[in-house]
Amino acid sequence: MAANDSDTYVTYFCATCNGNNTETEAKAYCAKCDSCFCDGCVRLHSQGFQNHTTDGPEKMEKWPVAMATQEFLENCEVHKGKKFALFCEDHSQLCCHTCDLSHRQCSKVTPIANTTLSAADDQQLSAEINTILDQLMKLQTYWKSNLESLQVSYKKRLLDVKRMRERINAALDDLEKTTLKEMDEVKASWNASLMLDVDTCSRLRSELTRLSDAVQEIGTKNKKNAELAFIAFQKSEYI
């Protein structure tokens, strides 16, 4: 069995080629041989069995159920390697012989071989399956549309975030430049003021040191020195 985007179709393989470990798609079925054949093998079959009638793809309703389809339907999903053999009517559940162990207390467990499906039931099943397939297709289209819308919305939001980041970065750059400029101006102003204070302190310290030395040198031994001492005292008052 192979799957396409919206359709599921069955592939039949040529029995002759398959016997030679080659998978070749079958193009005809012989009911007497109960085998399918590819284009090349069906010609050889027709030559060897001229009284056999083969049916092509246009009469596929006469072909048997493909092995892949048969395995898909018969195999138990719970117990691998087991095939459905029973039907529990109490639970409306298909059962293999291993599943049957859980249905021993059920009132009616019937072998599948004893069940029948009317033509009306078959038609109803096909109609229900087609309805469900249509609904699933609509749901798939709907969710695919939502997925595409999500991708568009995601890309738009991602672009918005990147643009916002760029604006924030630009604002931070401007703030950094303005702040650094203001800090440089404050630093320069304070630097000039502090340098002036340092120079003034240095000058005053130098003058006071010189004045101190002068006071120590002149003393008050005579009138002249007394005058110099007075001058030194007055200078110290306004330094």
PDB file of N, CA and C in Angstrom, residues 123-183:
ATOM      1  N   GLN A 123     -22.502  -0.339   1.616  1.00  0.00           N
ATOM      2  CA  GLN A 123     -22.698   0.990   1.035  1.00  0.00           C
ATOM      3  C   GLN A 123     -22.715   2.061   2.124  1.00  0.00           C
ATOM      4  N   GLN A 124     -23.384   1.742   3.240  1.00  0.00           N
ATOM      5  CA  GLN A 124     -23.436   2.701   4.347  1.00  0.00           C
ATOM      6  C   GLN A 124     -22.043   2.961   4.910  1.00  0.00           C
ATOM      7  N   LEU A 125     -21.240   1.870   5.025  1.00  0.00           N
ATOM      8  CA  LEU A 125     -19.872   2.012   5.524  1.00  0.00           C
ATOM      9  C   LEU A 125     -19.052   2.902   4.598  1.00  0.00           C
ATOM     10  N   SER A 126     -19.190   2.661   3.282  1.00  0.00           N
ATOM     11  CA  SER A 126     -18.452   3.473   2.316  1.00  0.00           C
ATOM     12  C   SER A 126     -18.869   4.939   2.400  1.00  0.00           C
ATOM     13  N   ALA A 127     -20.184   5.160   2.549  1.00  0.00           N
ATOM     14  CA  ALA A 127     -20.678   6.532   2.645  1.00  0.00           C
ATOM     15  C   ALA A 127     -20.165   7.208   3.910  1.00  0.00           C
ATOM     16  N   GLU A 128     -20.166   6.473   5.023  1.00  0.00           N
ATOM     17  CA  GLU A 128     -19.681   7.043   6.284  1.00  0.00           C
ATOM     18  C   GLU A 128     -18.192   7.353   6.214  1.00  0.00           C
ATOM     19  N   ILE A 129     -17.437   6.444   5.609  1.00  0.00           N
ATOM     20  CA  ILE A 129     -15.997   6.666   5.469  1.00  0.00           C
ATOM     21  C   ILE A 129     -15.723   7.887   4.602  1.00  0.00           C
ATOM     22  N   ASN A 130     -16.494   8.000   3.484  1.00  0.00           N
ATOM     23  CA  ASN A 130     -16.301   9.156   2.602  1.00  0.00           C
ATOM     24  C   ASN A 130     -16.660  10.459   3.309  1.00  0.00           C
ATOM     25  N   THR A 131     -17.711  10.411   4.149  1.00  0.00           N
ATOM     26  CA  THR A 131     -18.091  11.604   4.914  1.00  0.00           C
ATOM     27  C   THR A 131     -16.981  12.000   5.878  1.00  0.00           C
ATOM     28  N   ILE A 132     -16.448  10.992   6.571  1.00  0.00           N
ATOM     29  CA  ILE A 132     -15.365  11.255   7.523  1.00  0.00           C
ATOM     30  C   ILE A 132     -14.132  11.771   6.796  1.00  0.00           C
ATOM     31  N   LEU A 133     -13.833  11.195   5.624  1.00  0.00           N
ATOM     32  CA  LEU A 133     -12.682  11.655   4.843  1.00  0.00           C
ATOM     33  C   LEU A 133     -12.850  13.113   4.427  1.00  0.00           C
ATOM     34  N   ASP A 134     -14.077  13.467   4.016  1.00  0.00           N
ATOM     35  CA  ASP A 134     -14.349  14.866   3.649  1.00  0.00           C
ATOM     36  C   ASP A 134     -14.140  15.786   4.845  1.00  0.00           C
ATOM     37  N   GLN A 135     -14.636  15.348   6.020  1.00  0.00           N
ATOM     38  CA  GLN A 135     -14.471  16.156   7.223  1.00  0.00           C
ATOM     39  C   GLN A 135     -13.003  16.302   7.593  1.00  0.00           C
ATOM     40  N   LEU A 136     -12.269  15.193   7.469  1.00  0.00           N
ATOM     41  CA  LEU A 136     -10.842  15.231   7.775  1.00  0.00           C
ATOM     42  C   LEU A 136     -10.095  16.150   6.810  1.00  0.00           C
ATOM     43  N   MET A 137     -10.500  16.121   5.535  1.00  0.00           N
ATOM     44  CA  MET A 137      -9.868  16.995   4.549  1.00  0.00           C
ATOM     45  C   MET A 137     -10.128  18.466   4.892  1.00  0.00           C
ATOM     46  N   LYS A 138     -11.362  18.761   5.307  1.00  0.00           N
ATOM     47  CA  LYS A 138     -11.690  20.138   5.695  1.00  0.00           C
ATOM     48  C   LYS A 138     -10.898  20.544   6.928  1.00  0.00           C
ATOM     49  N   LEU A 139     -10.802  19.621   7.894  1.00  0.00           N
ATOM     50  CA  LEU A 139     -10.030  19.914   9.101  1.00  0.00           C
ATOM     51  C   LEU A 139      -8.557  20.120   8.768  1.00  0.00           C
ATOM     52  N   GLN A 140      -8.038  19.260   7.889  1.00  0.00           N
ATOM     53  CA  GLN A 140      -6.636  19.386   7.502  1.00  0.00           C
ATOM     54  C   GLN A 140      -6.392  20.729   6.818  1.00  0.00           C
ATOM     55  N   THR A 141      -7.312  21.116   5.924  1.00  0.00           N
ATOM     56  CA  THR A 141      -7.185  22.417   5.247  1.00  0.00           C
ATOM     57  C   THR A 141      -7.261  23.555   6.246  1.00  0.00           C
ATOM     58  N   TYR A 142      -8.190  23.417   7.228  1.00  0.00           N
ATOM     59  CA  TYR A 142      -8.371  24.449   8.243  1.00  0.00           C
ATOM     60  C   TYR A 142      -7.109  24.600   9.091  1.00  0.00           C
ATOM     61  N   TRP A 143      -6.579  23.468   9.573  1.00  0.00           N
ATOM     62  CA  TRP A 143      -5.396  23.532  10.435  1.00  0.00           C
ATOM     63  C   TRP A 143      -4.160  23.946   9.646  1.00  0.00           C
ATOM     64  N   LYS A 144      -4.105  23.556   8.379  1.00  0.00           N
ATOM     65  CA  LYS A 144      -2.981  23.988   7.543  1.00  0.00           C
ATOM     66  C   LYS A 144      -3.035  25.502   7.347  1.00  0.00           C
ATOM     67  N   SER A 145      -4.252  26.029   7.155  1.00  0.00           N
ATOM     68  CA  SER A 145      -4.415  27.475   7.029  1.00  0.00           C
ATOM     69  C   SER A 145      -4.008  28.175   8.320  1.00  0.00           C
ATOM     70  N   ASN A 146      -4.389  27.578   9.470  1.00  0.00           N
ATOM     71  CA  ASN A 146      -3.986  28.146  10.759  1.00  0.00           C
ATOM     72  C   ASN A 146      -2.476  28.121  10.931  1.00  0.00           C
ATOM     73  N   LEU A 147      -1.861  27.034  10.472  1.00  0.00           N
ATOM     74  CA  LEU A 147      -0.408  26.912  10.565  1.00  0.00           C
ATOM     75  C   LEU A 147       0.277  27.985   9.733  1.00  0.00           C
ATOM     76  N   GLU A 148      -0.230  28.196   8.514  1.00  0.00           N
ATOM     77  CA  GLU A 148       0.345  29.230   7.653  1.00  0.00           C
ATOM     78  C   GLU A 148       0.146  30.613   8.276  1.00  0.00           C
ATOM     79  N   SER A 149      -1.057  30.836   8.852  1.00  0.00           N
ATOM     80  CA  SER A 149      -1.330  32.115   9.512  1.00  0.00           C
ATOM     81  C   SER A 149      -0.403  32.312  10.698  1.00  0.00           C
ATOM     82  N   LEU A 150      -0.138  31.229  11.426  1.00  0.00           N
ATOM     83  CA  LEU A 150       0.776  31.302  12.570  1.00  0.00           C
ATOM     84  C   LEU A 150       2.178  31.688  12.122  1.00  0.00           C
ATOM     85  N   GLN A 151       2.630  31.103  11.012  1.00  0.00           N
ATOM     86  CA  GLN A 151       3.967  31.407  10.501  1.00  0.00           C
ATOM     87  C   GLN A 151       4.065  32.883  10.100  1.00  0.00           C
ATOM     88  N   VAL A 152       3.004  33.389   9.438  1.00  0.00           N
ATOM     89  CA  VAL A 152       2.998  34.800   9.029  1.00  0.00           C
ATOM     90  C   VAL A 152       3.010  35.697  10.253  1.00  0.00           C
ATOM     91  N   SER A 153       2.166  35.352  11.245  1.00  0.00           N
ATOM     92  CA  SER A 153       2.102  36.148  12.476  1.00  0.00           C
ATOM     93  C   SER A 153       3.431  36.115  13.218  1.00  0.00           C
ATOM     94  N   TYR A 154       4.055  34.935  13.248  1.00  0.00           N
ATOM     95  CA  TYR A 154       5.347  34.792  13.939  1.00  0.00           C
ATOM     96  C   TYR A 154       6.411  35.666  13.278  1.00  0.00           C
ATOM     97  N   LYS A 155       6.471  35.634  11.949  1.00  0.00           N
ATOM     98  CA  LYS A 155       7.464  36.435  11.238  1.00  0.00           C
ATOM     99  C   LYS A 155       7.231  37.928  11.463  1.00  0.00           C
ATOM    100  N   LYS A 156       5.937  38.331  11.486  1.00  0.00           N
ATOM    101  CA  LYS A 156       5.615  39.743  11.719  1.00  0.00           C
ATOM    102  C   LYS A 156       6.044  40.157  13.125  1.00  0.00           C
ATOM    103  N   ARG A 157       5.725  39.323  14.119  1.00  0.00           N
ATOM    104  CA  ARG A 157       6.101  39.635  15.490  1.00  0.00           C
ATOM    105  C   ARG A 157       7.624  39.655  15.648  1.00  0.00           C
ATOM    106  N   LEU A 158       8.298  38.739  14.967  1.00  0.00           N
ATOM    107  CA  LEU A 158       9.756  38.700  15.023  1.00  0.00           C
ATOM    108  C   LEU A 158      10.349  39.982  14.441  1.00  0.00           C
ATOM    109  N   LEU A 159       9.766  40.455  13.333  1.00  0.00           N
ATOM    110  CA  LEU A 159      10.223  41.701  12.721  1.00  0.00           C
ATOM    111  C   LEU A 159       9.956  42.884  13.652  1.00  0.00           C
ATOM    112  N   ASP A 160       8.777  42.866  14.315  1.00  0.00           N
ATOM    113  CA  ASP A 160       8.451  43.938  15.264  1.00  0.00           C
ATOM    114  C   ASP A 160       9.456  43.970  16.410  1.00  0.00           C
ATOM    115  N   VAL A 161       9.813  42.792  16.914  1.00  0.00           N
ATOM    116  CA  VAL A 161      10.772  42.710  18.021  1.00  0.00           C
ATOM    117  C   VAL A 161      12.141  43.238  17.589  1.00  0.00           C
ATOM    118  N   LYS A 162      12.564  42.860  16.372  1.00  0.00           N
ATOM    119  CA  LYS A 162      13.855  43.335  15.871  1.00  0.00           C
ATOM    120  C   LYS A 162      13.855  44.851  15.701  1.00  0.00           C
ATOM    121  N   ARG A 163      12.750  45.399  15.174  1.00  0.00           N
ATOM    122  CA  ARG A 163      12.669  46.853  15.003  1.00  0.00           C
ATOM    123  C   ARG A 163      12.660  47.553  16.357  1.00  0.00           C
ATOM    124  N   MET A 164      11.926  46.989  17.325  1.00  0.00           N
ATOM    125  CA  MET A 164      11.907  47.556  18.670  1.00  0.00           C
ATOM    126  C   MET A 164      13.297  47.525  19.279  1.00  0.00           C
ATOM    127  N   ARG A 165      14.010  46.411  19.065  1.00  0.00           N
ATOM    128  CA  ARG A 165      15.379  46.300  19.580  1.00  0.00           C
ATOM    129  C   ARG A 165      16.282  47.360  18.954  1.00  0.00           C
ATOM    130  N   GLU A 166      16.105  47.589  17.649  1.00  0.00           N
ATOM    131  CA  GLU A 166      16.907  48.610  16.980  1.00  0.00           C
ATOM    132  C   GLU A 166      16.618  50.005  17.547  1.00  0.00           C
ATOM    133  N   ARG A 167      15.313  50.284  17.795  1.00  0.00           N
ATOM    134  CA  ARG A 167      14.959  51.594  18.367  1.00  0.00           C
ATOM    135  C   ARG A 167      15.517  51.745  19.780  1.00  0.00           C
ATOM    136  N   ILE A 168      15.426  50.673  20.572  1.00  0.00           N
ATOM    137  CA  ILE A 168      15.967  50.715  21.939  1.00  0.00           C
ATOM    138  C   ILE A 168      17.479  50.918  21.911  1.00  0.00           C
ATOM    139  N   ASN A 169      18.157  50.178  21.011  1.00  0.00           N
ATOM    140  CA  ASN A 169      19.618  50.333  20.889  1.00  0.00           C
ATOM    141  C   ASN A 169      19.995  51.760  20.496  1.00  0.00           C
ATOM    142  N   ALA A 170      19.218  52.329  19.537  1.00  0.00           N
ATOM    143  CA  ALA A 170      19.505  53.704  19.107  1.00  0.00           C
ATOM    144  C   ALA A 170      19.281  54.683  20.258  1.00  0.00           C
ATOM    145  N   ALA A 171      18.189  54.483  21.034  1.00  0.00           N
ATOM    146  CA  ALA A 171      17.909  55.361  22.175  1.00  0.00           C
ATOM    147  C   ALA A 171      18.990  55.231  23.239  1.00  0.00           C
ATOM    148  N   LEU A 172      19.452  54.004  23.481  1.00  0.00           N
ATOM    149  CA  LEU A 172      20.522  53.784  24.463  1.00  0.00           C
ATOM    150  C   LEU A 172      21.830  54.427  23.999  1.00  0.00           C
ATOM    151  N   ASP A 173      22.098  54.331  22.684  1.00  0.00           N
ATOM    152  CA  ASP A 173      23.306  54.974  22.142  1.00  0.00           C
ATOM    153  C   ASP A 173      23.252  56.489  22.346  1.00  0.00           C
ATOM    154  N   ASP A 174      22.075  57.081  22.050  1.00  0.00           N
ATOM    155  CA  ASP A 174      21.919  58.535  22.241  1.00  0.00           C
ATOM    156  C   ASP A 174      22.061  58.902  23.716  1.00  0.00           C
ATOM    157  N   LEU A 175      21.440  58.093  24.597  1.00  0.00           N
ATOM    158  CA  LEU A 175      21.526  58.360  26.031  1.00  0.00           C
ATOM    159  C   LEU A 175      22.966  58.266  26.514  1.00  0.00           C
ATOM    160  N   GLU A 176      23.694  57.270  25.987  1.00  0.00           N
ATOM    161  CA  GLU A 176      25.102  57.099  26.373  1.00  0.00           C
ATOM    162  C   GLU A 176      25.923  58.309  25.940  1.00  0.00           C
ATOM    163  N   LYS A 177      25.711  58.757  24.698  1.00  0.00           N
ATOM    164  CA  LYS A 177      26.472  59.915  24.189  1.00  0.00           C
ATOM    165  C   LYS A 177      26.162  61.168  25.018  1.00  0.00           C
ATOM    166  N   THR A 178      24.852  61.402  25.290  1.00  0.00           N
ATOM    167  CA  THR A 178      24.463  62.595  26.060  1.00  0.00           C
ATOM    168  C   THR A 178      25.028  62.539  27.474  1.00  0.00           C
ATOM    169  N   THR A 179      24.927  61.353  28.104  1.00  0.00           N
ATOM    170  CA  THR A 179      25.430  61.198  29.474  1.00  0.00           C
ATOM    171  C   THR A 179      26.938  61.397  29.537  1.00  0.00           C
ATOM    172  N   LEU A 180      27.659  60.785  28.588  1.00  0.00           N
ATOM    173  CA  LEU A 180      29.114  60.928  28.569  1.00  0.00           C
ATOM    174  C   LEU A 180      29.519  62.382  28.334  1.00  0.00           C
ATOM    175  N   LYS A 181      28.761  63.086  27.460  1.00  0.00           N
ATOM    176  CA  LYS A 181      29.071  64.494  27.202  1.00  0.00           C
ATOM    177  C   LYS A 181      28.870  65.322  28.466  1.00  0.00           C
ATOM    178  N   GLU A 182      27.739  65.068  29.161  1.00  0.00           N
ATOM    179  CA  GLU A 182      27.470  65.803  30.400  1.00  0.00           C
ATOM    180  C   GLU A 182      28.522  65.485  31.462  1.00  0.00           C
ATOM    181  N   MET A 183      28.901  64.209  31.568  1.00  0.00           N
ATOM    182  CA  MET A 183      29.925  63.819  32.538  1.00  0.00           C
ATOM    183  C   MET A 183      31.264  64.473  32.220  1.00  0.00           C
TER     184      MET A 183
END
